[in-house]
Short mmCIF file of C-alpha atoms in Angstrom, two decimals:
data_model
loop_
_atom_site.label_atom_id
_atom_site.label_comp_id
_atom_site.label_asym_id
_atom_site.label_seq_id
_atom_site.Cartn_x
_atom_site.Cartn_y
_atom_site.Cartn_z
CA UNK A 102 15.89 12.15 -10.28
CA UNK A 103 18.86 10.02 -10.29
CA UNK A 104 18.09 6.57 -8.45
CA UNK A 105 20.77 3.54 -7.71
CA UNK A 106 18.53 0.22 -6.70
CA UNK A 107 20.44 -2.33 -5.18
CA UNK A 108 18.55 -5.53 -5.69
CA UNK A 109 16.69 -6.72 -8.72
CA UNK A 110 14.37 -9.46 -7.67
CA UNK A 111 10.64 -8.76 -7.46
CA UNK A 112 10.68 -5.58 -5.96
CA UNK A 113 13.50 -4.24 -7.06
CA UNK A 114 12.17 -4.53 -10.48
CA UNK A 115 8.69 -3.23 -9.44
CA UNK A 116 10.40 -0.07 -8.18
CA UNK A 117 12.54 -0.01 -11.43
CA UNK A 118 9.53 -0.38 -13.82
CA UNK A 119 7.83 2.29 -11.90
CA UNK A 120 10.42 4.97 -11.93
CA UNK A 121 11.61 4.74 -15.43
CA UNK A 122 8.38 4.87 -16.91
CA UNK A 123 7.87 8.46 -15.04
CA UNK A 124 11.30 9.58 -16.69
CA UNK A 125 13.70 9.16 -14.14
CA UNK A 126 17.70 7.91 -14.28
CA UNK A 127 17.83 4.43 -12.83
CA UNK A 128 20.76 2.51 -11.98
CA UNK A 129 20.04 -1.35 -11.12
CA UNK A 130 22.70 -3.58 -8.84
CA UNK A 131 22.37 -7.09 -8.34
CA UNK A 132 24.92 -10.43 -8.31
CA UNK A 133 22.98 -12.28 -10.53
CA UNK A 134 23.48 -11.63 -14.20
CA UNK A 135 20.72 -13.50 -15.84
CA UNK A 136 18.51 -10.38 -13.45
CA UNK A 137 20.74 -7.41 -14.66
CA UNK A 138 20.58 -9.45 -18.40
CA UNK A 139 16.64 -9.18 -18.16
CA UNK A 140 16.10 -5.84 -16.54
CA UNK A 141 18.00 -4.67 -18.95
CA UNK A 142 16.23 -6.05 -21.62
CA UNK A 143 12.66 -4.86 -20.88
CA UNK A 144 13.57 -1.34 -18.75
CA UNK A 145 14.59 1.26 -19.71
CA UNK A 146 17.39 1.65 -16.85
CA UNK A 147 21.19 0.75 -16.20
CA UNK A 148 22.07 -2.66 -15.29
CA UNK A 149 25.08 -3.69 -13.31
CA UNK A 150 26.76 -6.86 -12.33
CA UNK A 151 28.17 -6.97 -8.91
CA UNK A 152 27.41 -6.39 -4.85
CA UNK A 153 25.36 -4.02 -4.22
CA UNK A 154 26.96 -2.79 -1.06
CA UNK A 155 30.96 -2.60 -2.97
CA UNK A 156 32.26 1.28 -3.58
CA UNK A 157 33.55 0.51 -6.50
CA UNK A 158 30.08 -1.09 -7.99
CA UNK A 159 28.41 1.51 -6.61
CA UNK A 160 30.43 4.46 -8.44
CA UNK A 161 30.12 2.74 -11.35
CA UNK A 162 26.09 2.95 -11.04
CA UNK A 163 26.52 6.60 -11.07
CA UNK A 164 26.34 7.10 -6.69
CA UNK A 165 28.47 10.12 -6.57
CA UNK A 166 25.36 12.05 -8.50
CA UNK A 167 22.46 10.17 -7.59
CA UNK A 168 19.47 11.45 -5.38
CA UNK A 169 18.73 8.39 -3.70
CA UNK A 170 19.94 4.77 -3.29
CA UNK A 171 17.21 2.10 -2.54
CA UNK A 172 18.30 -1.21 -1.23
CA UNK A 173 16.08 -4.24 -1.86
CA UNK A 174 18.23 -7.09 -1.85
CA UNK A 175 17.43 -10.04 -0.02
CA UNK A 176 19.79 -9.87 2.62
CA UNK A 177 19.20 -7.00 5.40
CA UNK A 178 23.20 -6.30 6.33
CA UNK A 179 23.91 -5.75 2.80
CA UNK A 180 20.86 -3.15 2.64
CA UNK A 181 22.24 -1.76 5.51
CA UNK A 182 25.98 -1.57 4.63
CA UNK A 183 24.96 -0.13 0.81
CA UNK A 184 23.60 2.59 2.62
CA UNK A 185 26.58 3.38 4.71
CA UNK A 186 28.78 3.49 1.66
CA UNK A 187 26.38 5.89 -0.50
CA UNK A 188 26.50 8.11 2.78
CA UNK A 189 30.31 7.78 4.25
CA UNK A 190 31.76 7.96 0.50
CA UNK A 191 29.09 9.53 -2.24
CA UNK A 192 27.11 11.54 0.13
CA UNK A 193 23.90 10.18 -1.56
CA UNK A 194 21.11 12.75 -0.34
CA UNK A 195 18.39 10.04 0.34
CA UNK A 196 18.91 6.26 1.44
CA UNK A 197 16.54 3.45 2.01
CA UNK A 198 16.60 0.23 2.86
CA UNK A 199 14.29 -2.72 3.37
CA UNK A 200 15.01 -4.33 6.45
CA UNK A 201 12.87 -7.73 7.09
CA UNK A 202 14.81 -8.91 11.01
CA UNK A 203 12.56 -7.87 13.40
CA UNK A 204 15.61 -8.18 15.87
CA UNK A 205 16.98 -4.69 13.69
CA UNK A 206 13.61 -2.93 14.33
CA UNK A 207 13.10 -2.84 18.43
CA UNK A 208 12.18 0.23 20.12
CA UNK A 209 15.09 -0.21 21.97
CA UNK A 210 17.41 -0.42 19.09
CA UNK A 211 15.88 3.08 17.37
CA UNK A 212 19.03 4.84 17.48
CA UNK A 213 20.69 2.24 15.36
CA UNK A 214 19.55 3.98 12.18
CA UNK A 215 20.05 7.56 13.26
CA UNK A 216 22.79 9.99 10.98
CA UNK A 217 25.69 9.03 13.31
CA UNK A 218 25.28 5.39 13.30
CA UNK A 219 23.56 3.62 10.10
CA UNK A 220 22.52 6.74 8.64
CA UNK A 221 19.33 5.39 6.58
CA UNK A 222 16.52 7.87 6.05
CA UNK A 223 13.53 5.82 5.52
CA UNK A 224 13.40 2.02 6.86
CA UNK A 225 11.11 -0.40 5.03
CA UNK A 226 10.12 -3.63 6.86
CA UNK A 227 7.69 -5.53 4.68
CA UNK A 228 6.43 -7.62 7.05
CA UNK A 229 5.17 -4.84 9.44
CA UNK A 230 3.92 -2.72 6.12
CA UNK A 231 1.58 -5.90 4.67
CA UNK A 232 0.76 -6.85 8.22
CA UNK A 233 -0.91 -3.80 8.83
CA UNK A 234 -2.80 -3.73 5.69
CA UNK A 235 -4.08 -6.85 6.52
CA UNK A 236 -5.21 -6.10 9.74
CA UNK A 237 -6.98 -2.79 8.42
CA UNK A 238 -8.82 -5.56 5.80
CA UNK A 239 -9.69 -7.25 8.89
CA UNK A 240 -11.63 -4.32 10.58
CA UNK A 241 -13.29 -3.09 7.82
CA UNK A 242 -14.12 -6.43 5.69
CA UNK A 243 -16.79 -5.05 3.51
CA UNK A 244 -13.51 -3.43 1.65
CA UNK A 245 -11.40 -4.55 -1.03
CA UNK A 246 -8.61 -2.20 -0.23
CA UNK A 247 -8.11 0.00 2.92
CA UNK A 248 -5.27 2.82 3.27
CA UNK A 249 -5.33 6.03 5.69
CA UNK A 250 -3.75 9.11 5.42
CA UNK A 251 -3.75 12.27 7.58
CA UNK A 252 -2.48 10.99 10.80
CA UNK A 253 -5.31 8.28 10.18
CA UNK A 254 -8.09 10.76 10.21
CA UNK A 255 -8.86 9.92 6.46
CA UNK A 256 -9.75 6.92 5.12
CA UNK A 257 -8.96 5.46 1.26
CA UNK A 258 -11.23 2.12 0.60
CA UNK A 259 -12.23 0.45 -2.27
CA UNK A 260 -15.67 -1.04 -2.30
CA UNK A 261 -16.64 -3.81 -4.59
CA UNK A 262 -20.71 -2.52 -6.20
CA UNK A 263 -22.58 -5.99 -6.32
CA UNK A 264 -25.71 -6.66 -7.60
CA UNK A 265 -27.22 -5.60 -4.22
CA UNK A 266 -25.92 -2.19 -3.87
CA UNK A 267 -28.47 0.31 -3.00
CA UNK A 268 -26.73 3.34 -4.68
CA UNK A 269 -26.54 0.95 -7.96
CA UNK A 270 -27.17 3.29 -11.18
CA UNK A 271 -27.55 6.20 -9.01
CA UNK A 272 -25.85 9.73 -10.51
CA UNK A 273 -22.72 10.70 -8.00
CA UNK A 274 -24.73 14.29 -7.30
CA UNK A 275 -27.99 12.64 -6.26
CA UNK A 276 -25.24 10.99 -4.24
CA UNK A 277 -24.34 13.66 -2.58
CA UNK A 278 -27.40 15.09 -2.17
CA UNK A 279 -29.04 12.38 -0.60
CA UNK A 280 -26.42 12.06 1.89
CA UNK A 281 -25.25 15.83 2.38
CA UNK A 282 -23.88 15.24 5.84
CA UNK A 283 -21.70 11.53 4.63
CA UNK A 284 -18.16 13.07 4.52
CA UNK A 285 -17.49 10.43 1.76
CA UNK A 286 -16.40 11.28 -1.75
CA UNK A 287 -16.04 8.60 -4.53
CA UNK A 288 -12.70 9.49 -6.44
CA UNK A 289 -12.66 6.91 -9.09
CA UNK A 290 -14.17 4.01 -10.89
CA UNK A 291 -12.37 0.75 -11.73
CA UNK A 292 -14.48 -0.67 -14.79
CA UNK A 293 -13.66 -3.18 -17.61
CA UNK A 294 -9.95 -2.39 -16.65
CA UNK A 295 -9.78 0.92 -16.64
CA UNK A 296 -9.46 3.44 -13.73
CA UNK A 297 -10.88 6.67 -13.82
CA UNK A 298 -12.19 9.82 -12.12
CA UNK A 299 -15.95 9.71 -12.19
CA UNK A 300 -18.35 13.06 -13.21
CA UNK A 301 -20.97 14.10 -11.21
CA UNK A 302 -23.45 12.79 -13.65
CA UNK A 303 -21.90 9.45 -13.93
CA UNK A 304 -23.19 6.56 -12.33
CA UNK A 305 -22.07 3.56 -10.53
CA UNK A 306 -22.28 0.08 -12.12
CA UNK A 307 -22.98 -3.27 -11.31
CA UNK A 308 -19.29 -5.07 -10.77
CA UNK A 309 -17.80 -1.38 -10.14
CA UNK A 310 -14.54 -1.31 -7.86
CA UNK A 311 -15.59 2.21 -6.46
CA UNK A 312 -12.87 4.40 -4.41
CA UNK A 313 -13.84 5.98 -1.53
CA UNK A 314 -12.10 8.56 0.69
CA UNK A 315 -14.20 9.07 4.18
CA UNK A 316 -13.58 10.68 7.33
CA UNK A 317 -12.43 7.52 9.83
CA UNK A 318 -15.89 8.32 11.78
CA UNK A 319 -17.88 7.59 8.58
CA UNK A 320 -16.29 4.79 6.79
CA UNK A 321 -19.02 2.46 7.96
CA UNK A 322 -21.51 4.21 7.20
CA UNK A 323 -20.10 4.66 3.96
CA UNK A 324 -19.24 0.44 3.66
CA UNK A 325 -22.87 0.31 4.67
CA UNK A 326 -24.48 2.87 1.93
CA UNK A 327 -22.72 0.51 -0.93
CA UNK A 328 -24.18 -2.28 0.49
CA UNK A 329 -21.92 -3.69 2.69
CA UNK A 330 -22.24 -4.35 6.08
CA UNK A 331 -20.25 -7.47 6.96
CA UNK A 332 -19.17 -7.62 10.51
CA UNK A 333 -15.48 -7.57 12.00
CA UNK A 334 -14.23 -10.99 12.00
CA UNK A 335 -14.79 -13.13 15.08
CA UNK A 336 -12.82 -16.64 13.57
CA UNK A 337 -9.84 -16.09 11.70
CA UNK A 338 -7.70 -18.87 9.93
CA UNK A 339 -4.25 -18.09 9.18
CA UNK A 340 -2.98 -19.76 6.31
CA UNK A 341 1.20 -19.61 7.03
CA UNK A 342 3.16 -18.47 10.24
CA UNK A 343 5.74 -16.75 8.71
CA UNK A 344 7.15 -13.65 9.58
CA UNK A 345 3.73 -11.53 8.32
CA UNK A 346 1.43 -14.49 9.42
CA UNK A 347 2.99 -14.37 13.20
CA UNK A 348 2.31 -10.50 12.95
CA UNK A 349 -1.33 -10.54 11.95
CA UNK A 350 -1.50 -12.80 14.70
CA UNK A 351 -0.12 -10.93 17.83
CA UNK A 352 -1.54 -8.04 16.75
CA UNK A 353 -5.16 -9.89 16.36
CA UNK A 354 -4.15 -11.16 19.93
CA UNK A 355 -3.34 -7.72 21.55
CA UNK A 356 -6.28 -5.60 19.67
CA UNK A 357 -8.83 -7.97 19.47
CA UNK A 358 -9.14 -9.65 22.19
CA UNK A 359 -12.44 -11.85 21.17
CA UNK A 360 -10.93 -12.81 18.12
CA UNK A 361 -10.59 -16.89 17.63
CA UNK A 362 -7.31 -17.30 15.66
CA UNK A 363 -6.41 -20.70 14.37
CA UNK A 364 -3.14 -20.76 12.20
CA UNK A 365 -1.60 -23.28 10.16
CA UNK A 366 2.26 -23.93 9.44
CA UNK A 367 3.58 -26.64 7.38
CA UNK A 368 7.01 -26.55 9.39
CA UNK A 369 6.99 -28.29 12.13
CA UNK A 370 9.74 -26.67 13.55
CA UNK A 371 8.33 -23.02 12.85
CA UNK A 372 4.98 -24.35 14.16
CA UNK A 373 6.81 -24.64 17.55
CA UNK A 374 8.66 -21.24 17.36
CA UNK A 375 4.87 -19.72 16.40
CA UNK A 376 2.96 -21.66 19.72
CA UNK A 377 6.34 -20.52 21.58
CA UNK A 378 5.25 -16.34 20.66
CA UNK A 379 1.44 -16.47 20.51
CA UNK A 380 -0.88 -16.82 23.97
CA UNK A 381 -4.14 -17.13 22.68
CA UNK A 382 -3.88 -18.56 19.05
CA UNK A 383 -4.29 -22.70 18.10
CA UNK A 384 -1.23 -23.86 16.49
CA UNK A 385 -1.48 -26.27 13.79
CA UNK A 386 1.46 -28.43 11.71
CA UNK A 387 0.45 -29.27 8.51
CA UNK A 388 -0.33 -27.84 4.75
CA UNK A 389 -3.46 -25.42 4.11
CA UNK A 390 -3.99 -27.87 1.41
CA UNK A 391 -4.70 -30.57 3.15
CA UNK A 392 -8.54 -30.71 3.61
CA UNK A 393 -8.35 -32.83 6.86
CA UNK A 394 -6.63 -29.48 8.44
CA UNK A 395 -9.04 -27.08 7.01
CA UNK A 396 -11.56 -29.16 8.78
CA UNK A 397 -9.79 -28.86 11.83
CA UNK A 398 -9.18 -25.22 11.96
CA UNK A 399 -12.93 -25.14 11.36
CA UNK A 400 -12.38 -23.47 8.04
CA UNK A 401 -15.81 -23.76 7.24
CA UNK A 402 -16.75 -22.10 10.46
CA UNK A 403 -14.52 -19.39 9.75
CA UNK A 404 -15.27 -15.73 9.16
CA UNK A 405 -12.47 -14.93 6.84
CA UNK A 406 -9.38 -17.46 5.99
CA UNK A 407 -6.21 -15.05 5.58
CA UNK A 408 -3.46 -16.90 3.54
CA UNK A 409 -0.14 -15.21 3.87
CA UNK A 410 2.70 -18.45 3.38
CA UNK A 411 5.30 -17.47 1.02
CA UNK A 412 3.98 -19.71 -2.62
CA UNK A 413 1.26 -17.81 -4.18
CA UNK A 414 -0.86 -20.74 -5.35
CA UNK A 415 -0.82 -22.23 -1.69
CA UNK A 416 -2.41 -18.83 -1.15
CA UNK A 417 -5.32 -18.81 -4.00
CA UNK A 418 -5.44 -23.13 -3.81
CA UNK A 419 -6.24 -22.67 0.29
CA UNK A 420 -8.65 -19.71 0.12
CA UNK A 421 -10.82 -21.06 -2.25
CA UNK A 422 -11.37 -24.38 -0.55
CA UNK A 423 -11.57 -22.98 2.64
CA UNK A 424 -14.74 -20.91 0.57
CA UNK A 425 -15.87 -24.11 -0.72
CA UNK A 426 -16.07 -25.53 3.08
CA UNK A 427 -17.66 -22.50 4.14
CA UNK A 428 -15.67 -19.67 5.11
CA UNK A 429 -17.40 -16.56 4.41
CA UNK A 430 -14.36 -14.25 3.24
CA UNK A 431 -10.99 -14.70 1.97
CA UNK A 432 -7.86 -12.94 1.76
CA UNK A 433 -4.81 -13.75 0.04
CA UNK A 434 -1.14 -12.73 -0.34
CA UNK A 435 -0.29 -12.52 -4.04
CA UNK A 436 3.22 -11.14 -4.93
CA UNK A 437 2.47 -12.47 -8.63
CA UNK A 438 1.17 -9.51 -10.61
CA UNK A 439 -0.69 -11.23 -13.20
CA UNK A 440 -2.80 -13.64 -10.64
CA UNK A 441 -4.99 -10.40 -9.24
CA UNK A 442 -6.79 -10.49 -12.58
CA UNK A 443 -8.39 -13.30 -11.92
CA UNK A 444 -8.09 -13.64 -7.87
CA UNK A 445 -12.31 -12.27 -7.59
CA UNK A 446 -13.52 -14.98 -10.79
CA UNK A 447 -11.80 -17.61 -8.33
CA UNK A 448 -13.79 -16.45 -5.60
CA UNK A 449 -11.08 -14.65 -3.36
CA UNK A 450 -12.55 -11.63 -1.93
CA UNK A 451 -9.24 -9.48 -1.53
CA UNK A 452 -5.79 -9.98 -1.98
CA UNK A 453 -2.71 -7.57 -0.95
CA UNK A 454 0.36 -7.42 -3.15
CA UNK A 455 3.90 -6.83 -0.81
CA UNK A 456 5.62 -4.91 -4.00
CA UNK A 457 2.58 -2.89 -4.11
CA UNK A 458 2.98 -1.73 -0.71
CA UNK A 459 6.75 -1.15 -0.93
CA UNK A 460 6.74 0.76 -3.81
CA UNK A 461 3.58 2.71 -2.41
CA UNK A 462 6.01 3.68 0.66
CA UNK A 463 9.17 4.75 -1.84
CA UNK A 464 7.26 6.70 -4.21
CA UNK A 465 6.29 9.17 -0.90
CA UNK A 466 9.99 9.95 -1.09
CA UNK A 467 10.62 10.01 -4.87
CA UNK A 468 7.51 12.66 -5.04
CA UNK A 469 8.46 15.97 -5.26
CA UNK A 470 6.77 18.57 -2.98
CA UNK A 471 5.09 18.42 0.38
CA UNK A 472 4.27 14.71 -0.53
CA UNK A 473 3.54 13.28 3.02
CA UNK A 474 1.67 9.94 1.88
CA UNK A 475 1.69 7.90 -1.26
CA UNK A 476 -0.44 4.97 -2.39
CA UNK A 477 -0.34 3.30 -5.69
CA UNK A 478 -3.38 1.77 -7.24
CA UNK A 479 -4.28 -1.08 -9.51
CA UNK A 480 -0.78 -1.66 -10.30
CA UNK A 481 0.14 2.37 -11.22
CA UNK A 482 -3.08 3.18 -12.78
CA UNK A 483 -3.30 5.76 -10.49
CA UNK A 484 -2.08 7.22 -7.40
CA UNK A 485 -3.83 8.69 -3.90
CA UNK A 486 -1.51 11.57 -2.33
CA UNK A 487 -1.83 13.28 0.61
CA UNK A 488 0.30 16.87 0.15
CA UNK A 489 0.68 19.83 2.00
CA UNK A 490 -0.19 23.08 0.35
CA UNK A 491 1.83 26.12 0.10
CA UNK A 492 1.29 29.71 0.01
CA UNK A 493 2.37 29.39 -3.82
CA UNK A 494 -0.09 26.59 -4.65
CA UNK A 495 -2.42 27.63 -7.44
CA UNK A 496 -5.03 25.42 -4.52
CA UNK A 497 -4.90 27.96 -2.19
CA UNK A 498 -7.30 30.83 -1.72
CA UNK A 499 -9.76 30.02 -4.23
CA UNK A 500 -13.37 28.39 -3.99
CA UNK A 501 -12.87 24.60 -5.23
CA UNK A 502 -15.47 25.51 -7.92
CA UNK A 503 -13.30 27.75 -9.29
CA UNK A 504 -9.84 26.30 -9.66
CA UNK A 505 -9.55 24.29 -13.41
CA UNK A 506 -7.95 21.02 -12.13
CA UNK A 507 -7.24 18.84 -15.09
CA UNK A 508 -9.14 15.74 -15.76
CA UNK A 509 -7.92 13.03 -13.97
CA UNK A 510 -7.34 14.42 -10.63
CA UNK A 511 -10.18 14.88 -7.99
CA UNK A 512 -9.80 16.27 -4.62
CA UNK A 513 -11.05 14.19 -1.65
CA UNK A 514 -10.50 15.66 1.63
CA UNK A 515 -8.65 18.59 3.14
CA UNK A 516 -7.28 18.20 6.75
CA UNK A 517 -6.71 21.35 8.31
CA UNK A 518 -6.30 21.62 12.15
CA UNK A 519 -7.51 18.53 12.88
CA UNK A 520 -10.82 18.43 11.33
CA UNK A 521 -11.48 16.76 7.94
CA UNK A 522 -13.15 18.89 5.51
CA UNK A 523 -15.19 17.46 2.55
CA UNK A 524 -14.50 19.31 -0.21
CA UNK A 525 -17.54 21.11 -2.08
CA UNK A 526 -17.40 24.06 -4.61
CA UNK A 527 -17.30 26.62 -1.60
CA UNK A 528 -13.99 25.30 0.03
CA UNK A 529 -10.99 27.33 0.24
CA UNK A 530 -7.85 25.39 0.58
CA UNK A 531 -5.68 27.34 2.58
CA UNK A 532 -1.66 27.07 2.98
CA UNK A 533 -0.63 24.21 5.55
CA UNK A 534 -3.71 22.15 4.71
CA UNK A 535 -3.16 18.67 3.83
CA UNK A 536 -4.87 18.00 0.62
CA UNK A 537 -5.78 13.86 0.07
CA UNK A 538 -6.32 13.71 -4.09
CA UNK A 539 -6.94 10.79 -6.46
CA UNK A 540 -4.57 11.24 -9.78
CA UNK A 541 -4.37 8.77 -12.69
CA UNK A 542 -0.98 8.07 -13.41
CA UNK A 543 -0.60 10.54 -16.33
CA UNK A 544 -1.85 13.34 -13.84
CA UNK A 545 0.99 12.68 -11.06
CA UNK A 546 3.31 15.15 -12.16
CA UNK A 547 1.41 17.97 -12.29
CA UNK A 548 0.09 16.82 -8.80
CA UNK A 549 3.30 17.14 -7.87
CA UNK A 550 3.84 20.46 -9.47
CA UNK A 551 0.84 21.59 -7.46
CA UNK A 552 2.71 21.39 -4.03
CA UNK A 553 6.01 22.58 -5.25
CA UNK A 554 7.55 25.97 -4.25
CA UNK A 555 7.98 26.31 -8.18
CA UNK A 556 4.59 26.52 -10.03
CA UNK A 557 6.79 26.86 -13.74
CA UNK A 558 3.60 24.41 -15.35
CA UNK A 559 1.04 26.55 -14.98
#
C-alpha cells in the first residue's frame, strides 16, 4: 500500500516504523525538520518538510496515488483539514485522523465527519481508546493486558504465571483436558523475550506472560485457573486529571457506582475544571510525588493507583511509592517504549502504551481482507485478528485438524451467529464466521492472505 502520514512525533513514527517494516510505501509530513532529518535516517520511508494539511506538500508526498492518508499531528484542525484536501483534490481512498477535542466527538456533532461534510473514514481519539483499556484493566485486574473482539463476546488477556499458579508446568493438552468445558485457549507464550505460539505438549513456566482468548462468560474463571483471583477495585487513585485521567474517572463514576475515586492534579487550575465535571470523585491539587498527598488520597489504602499524567517517570516514580505505602496494584501510562522492559522489575503491575493502541486501531484498516479487529502485541511481536471468512478461504469446510496452518498462527475462537465456538480438531469454519487468531509478526501476511478473495499463496 501507498501511505502519506502527516505528523512525525511519537506516533507518527510508531505507525511509520510499523508499516515499512511490512513492505509498504510511506510518505512522512511534518514542520519540523530535525523529525523528517531523523525519520529519515532510521526508516525506511519518505520524509518531507512542510504542513501537513498544504496541497502542494501533500502532492509532493505522492497523495494523488496513495491508499490512505493518516493524520497524527498534534493539532486536531490540521488532521481534519489534511483529510479534506486528500479527499476534495487527490481522492485518497482511505483517510484518518486522530482527533483528541472531545468538543469534535459529541453524539450530537456525528454528522460532522460524514462524506459530505469532513469526509474522514476512521476517527481516532486517544483519549477515549486508552481510557477504555484502562477501564477494562480495572474490571479484570488479575490481567496484564485486556482486549475484546467479536462485538465483545471474545476476550484477549494476558495473564502474568507466578510462582503460585496452579496450572504451573502443566502440558497445554492436560490443559484442556482437565477443563474440557473452559472455552479458554492459550495462544502464545511471552518468555525470555520472545513471543511464541505454544504446542500442545509445551508447558507453562514460572514468570510466563501467557495469552489467553476466552469467551466473556469465562474469563474469570480462566483469571482464576492461572491463579488469579484479585477482586474489582473498590479504591482507585488517579494519578493526573488530564484528558484520559477525567475519562477513567466519569466512566468509574457512571459504571461503578461503589467505586471510591480519589484523583490528583498538579494544576490548580485543571484541578478546578476536574471537581467542576466529576460528582462523586475527591479532587486533589498537588504532585503524585509528593508523599504527604499519597497519604492523603489514602494511597496505601488503595486497591490499584492508576497513573495517567502526561511525563512518564511521574507515572513509574508515583506507582511505585504508592506500592511502597501499600497499594495493592498499579497501573501506569508509559508512551516511552523502552521503559516497559523494566516497568514489572520496578514493581508496576501493568502499564498501557497510547502508540500501541493507535497503531493497534490503524493496522485494522491497513490489513487486507475481512480484517474487522486488530491488536498489536509486545511492541509487533505479534498480532491478534479477528477476520471474517469467505467462501474462498482455504479455513472453510474443513475439520481444524486437518487444515496445515503454518507455525506461528493458532486459531482461538470462531464466532458464528452469536455463539463463541472453541476451536478443537472437529470444527468446521464455515463462510461468514469470524475467526479471532494469534499470528507472530512474520505470519501476518499470510493471515491476511487467508481472508482475501484471492488465495494466489497457497
Amino acid at each position: 500500500m501507498k501511505i502519506v502520514i502527516c505528523g512525525a512525533g511519537q506516533v507518527g513514527y510508531g505507525i511509520a516504523e510499523r508499516l515499512a517494516a511490512e513492505q509498504n510505501d510511506v510518505s512522512v509530513i511534518d514542520s519540523s525538520p530535525q523529525l523528517i532529518n531523523a525519520i529519515g535516517d532510521q526508516l525506511d520511508v519518505r520524509g518531507f518538510v512542510g504542513h501537513g494539511a498544504h496541497p502542494d506538500i501533500l502532492a509532493q508526498a505522492g497523495a494523488e496515488e496513495a491508499d490512505m492518508i493518516v493524520a497524527v499531528t498534534l493539532y486536531d484542525e490540521v488532521n481534519m483539514v489534511a483529510c479534506q484536501v486528500a479527499h476534495s483534490l487527490f481522492n485518497v481512498p482511505t483517510k484518518v485522523a486522530r482527533i483528541r477535542a472531545q468538543s469534535y466527538l459529541q453524539g450530537r456533532w456525528r454528522n460532522l465527519f460524514s462524506r459530505d461534510h469532513m469526509p474522514i473514514d476512521v476517527i481516532i481519539s486517544p483519549e477515549i481508546e486508552v481510557g477504555e483499556m484502562v477501564l477494562r484493566r480495572l474490571a479484570l485486574p488479575g490481567a496484564v493486558e485486556t482486549v475484546r473482539f467479536a462485538d465483545d463476546h471474545v476476550v484477549v488477556v494476558g495473564i502474568i504465571c507466578e510462582e503460585d499458579c496452579p496450572v504451573v508446568d502443566t502440558p497445554l493438552r492436560q490443559l484442556t483436558e482437565l477443563f474440557p468445558d473452559l472455552g479458554a485457549v492459550v495462544v502464545g507464550i511471552y518468555r525470555n523475550n520472545r513471543l511464541f505460539v505454544p504446542k500442545s505438549s509445551d508447558s507453562i513456566l514460572i514468570g510466563d506472560l501467557a495469552y489467553v482468548v476466552a469467551r466473556r462468560d469465562q474469563v474469570r474463571r480462566t483469571l482464576s485457573i492461572f491463579g488469579h483471583e484479585e477482586p474489582e477495585a473498590a479504591k482507585v487513585v488517579i494519578a493526573g486529571g488530564g484528558n484520559i485521567g477525567l475519562y477513567v474517572a466519569k466512566a468509574l463514576e457512571q459504571r461503578q457506582s461503589g467505586t471510591k475515586i480519589k484523583l490528583i492534579e498538579a494544576s490548580r487550575e485543571r484541578a478546578m475544571e476536574v471537581a467542576d465535571e466529576l460528582k462523586r470523585s475527591v479532587i486533589l491539587h498537588g504532585s503524585a510525588l509528593d508523599q504527604t498527598i499519597l497519604n492523603e488520597a489514602d494511597a496505601g489504602d488503595a486497591d490499584t493507583m492508576v497513573a495517567l499524567t502526561n511525563d512518564d517517570e511521574v507515572n513509574i516514580l508515583s506507582s511505585v511509592m504508592a506500592k511502597k505505602l501499600g497499594c495493592k496494584r498499579s497501573l501506569s501510562l508509559l508512551n516511552n517504549p523502552s521503559y516497559p522492559a523494566f516497568a514489572n522489575a520496578l514493581g508496576i503491575d501493568a502499564f498501557i502504551n497510547p502508540r500501541a493502541v493507535t497503531i493497534s486501531r490503524i493496522l485494522q484498516h491497513v490489513r487486507r481482507g475481512r480484517i474487522r479487529g486488530v491488536h498489536s502485541l509486545q511492541n509487533g511481536a505479534a498480532e491478534i485478528v479477528e477476520a471474517e471468512a469467505l467462501d474462498t478461504s482455504p479455513l472453510v469446510g474443513k475439520p481444524l485438524r486437518e487444515i496445515d496452518l503454518p507455525s506461528g498462527i493458532r486459531v482461538g475462537a470462531v464466532f458464528r451467529a452469536g455463539e463463541v465456538l472453541t476451536p478443537n480438531g472437529d470444527l468446521q469454519i464455515q463462510a461468514q464466521d469470524r475467526i479471532v487468531i494469534f499470528a507472530v509478526a512474520s505470519r501476518v501476511r499470510q493471515v491476511e492472505q487467508m481472508f482475501r478473495v484471492s488465495l494466489d499463496f497457497f
